[in-house]
């Protein structure tokens, strides 16, 4: 069975500083993908970044980077130079390669302070 | 990029009535649509998977007769909450895979309030 664990219900970060949101996962699949989504208060889900389980390099997308440690089964999201607009819920998710279903973690609410 | 248009964004209905939520894929064909439910401050819970031309697959514990899902065409999937009750109040959001989008595409969500 697949499982995503996000242990930080809420995080605070000062504007312009970096923040790491934790995500650990469990799966019996050999090949899988890990995702991070942002959900602002308006509710839409915004895809941020993707990491394949066989990707040797950590994924980066602008200010977002994914710290992937396969042996530890962790896929932490790092947001650099936080902005006020980064305040939102962040969800870590996983899907088996070739599969359709995506499972989500409980989420972390990020608050960026001015 | 791929867009899924979801309507309505907000709806308030009386107990006992039915509400239909539509998700329409724009510029791509969504042969599969995922329907999620999200309670306040909680994660997304998959309710069902709809496939064009076949019956939807419901997750364990989801009432098929209460949450009717229809995937009438390659671009339209609907969720009908039948005989709605206050406990059905929630945020419902759909998602569809598109070949060009690894992260799947989500609708903007529907906030349902049953009074």
Coordinates of C-alpha atoms in Angstrom, one line a residue, chain B residues 15-108:
Chain B
X15 CA -31.4 19.5 2.1
X16 CA -33.0 16.8 0.0
X17 CA -32.2 18.4 -3.3
X18 CA -29.7 17.3 -5.9
X19 CA -26.7 19.2 -7.1
X20 CA -24.7 18.6 -10.3
X21 CA -21.1 19.5 -10.7
X22 CA -19.5 19.6 -14.1
X23 CA -15.8 19.2 -15.1
X24 CA -15.0 19.9 -18.7
X25 CA -11.6 19.4 -20.2
X26 CA -10.6 22.2 -22.6
X27 CA -8.1 21.5 -25.4
X28 CA -7.6 17.9 -24.5
X29 CA -9.6 14.7 -24.2
X30 CA -10.1 13.4 -20.7
X31 CA -10.8 9.8 -21.0
X32 CA -10.4 9.5 -17.2
X33 CA -11.5 11.9 -14.5
X34 CA -10.8 11.7 -10.8
X35 CA -13.2 13.1 -8.3
X36 CA -12.0 14.2 -4.9
X37 CA -13.6 15.4 -1.7
X38 CA -11.8 17.7 0.7
X39 CA -13.1 18.6 4.2
X40 CA -11.8 21.8 5.8
X41 CA -8.1 21.7 6.6
X42 CA -7.8 18.1 5.4
X43 CA -6.3 16.4 2.5
X44 CA -7.9 15.3 -0.8
X45 CA -9.7 12.0 -0.6
X46 CA -10.4 10.2 -3.8
X47 CA -14.1 9.4 -4.2
X48 CA -14.2 7.8 -7.6
X49 CA -12.7 7.5 -11.0
X50 CA -14.8 8.0 -14.1
X51 CA -14.0 6.6 -17.5
X52 CA -15.6 7.7 -20.7
X53 CA -18.0 5.1 -21.9
X54 CA -18.0 2.9 -18.8
X55 CA -19.2 2.9 -15.2
X56 CA -17.3 4.8 -12.6
X57 CA -15.1 3.1 -10.1
X58 CA -15.9 4.1 -6.5
X59 CA -13.5 4.0 -3.6
X60 CA -14.4 2.0 -0.6
X61 CA -17.0 3.7 1.6
X62 CA -18.3 6.1 -1.1
X63 CA -22.0 5.7 -1.7
X64 CA -22.6 5.1 -5.4
X65 CA -26.3 6.0 -5.2
X66 CA -25.5 9.3 -3.4
X67 CA -22.7 10.4 -5.6
X68 CA -23.6 9.7 -9.2
X69 CA -20.8 10.1 -11.7
X70 CA -21.3 10.2 -15.4
X71 CA -18.6 10.5 -18.0
X72 CA -20.7 11.3 -21.0
X73 CA -18.0 12.3 -23.5
X74 CA -14.3 12.7 -23.8
X75 CA -14.5 16.2 -22.5
X76 CA -17.2 16.1 -19.8
X77 CA -17.6 14.3 -16.5
X78 CA -20.3 15.2 -14.0
X79 CA -20.8 14.4 -10.3
X80 CA -24.3 14.6 -9.0
X81 CA -24.9 14.7 -5.2
X82 CA -28.3 13.3 -4.8
X83 CA -30.6 14.0 -1.9
X84 CA -28.0 16.2 -0.3
X85 CA -27.7 16.6 3.4
X86 CA -25.6 19.0 5.5
X87 CA -22.9 16.4 6.0
X88 CA -22.4 16.4 2.3
X89 CA -21.1 20.0 2.5
X90 CA -17.6 19.9 1.4
X91 CA -15.1 21.0 -1.3
X92 CA -15.3 18.8 -4.4
X93 CA -12.5 18.9 -7.0
X94 CA -11.9 17.0 -10.2
X95 CA -8.6 16.1 -11.9
X96 CA -7.7 14.6 -15.3
X97 CA -4.6 13.2 -16.8
X98 CA -3.3 14.8 -19.9
X99 CA -0.4 13.4 -21.9
X100 CA 1.5 16.6 -21.8
X101 CA 1.0 17.3 -18.1
X102 CA 2.8 15.0 -15.6
X103 CA 1.1 16.6 -12.6
X104 CA -2.4 16.1 -13.9
X105 CA -4.8 19.0 -14.3
X106 CA -7.2 20.0 -11.6
X107 CA -10.5 21.9 -11.9
X108 CA -10.9 24.9 -9.7

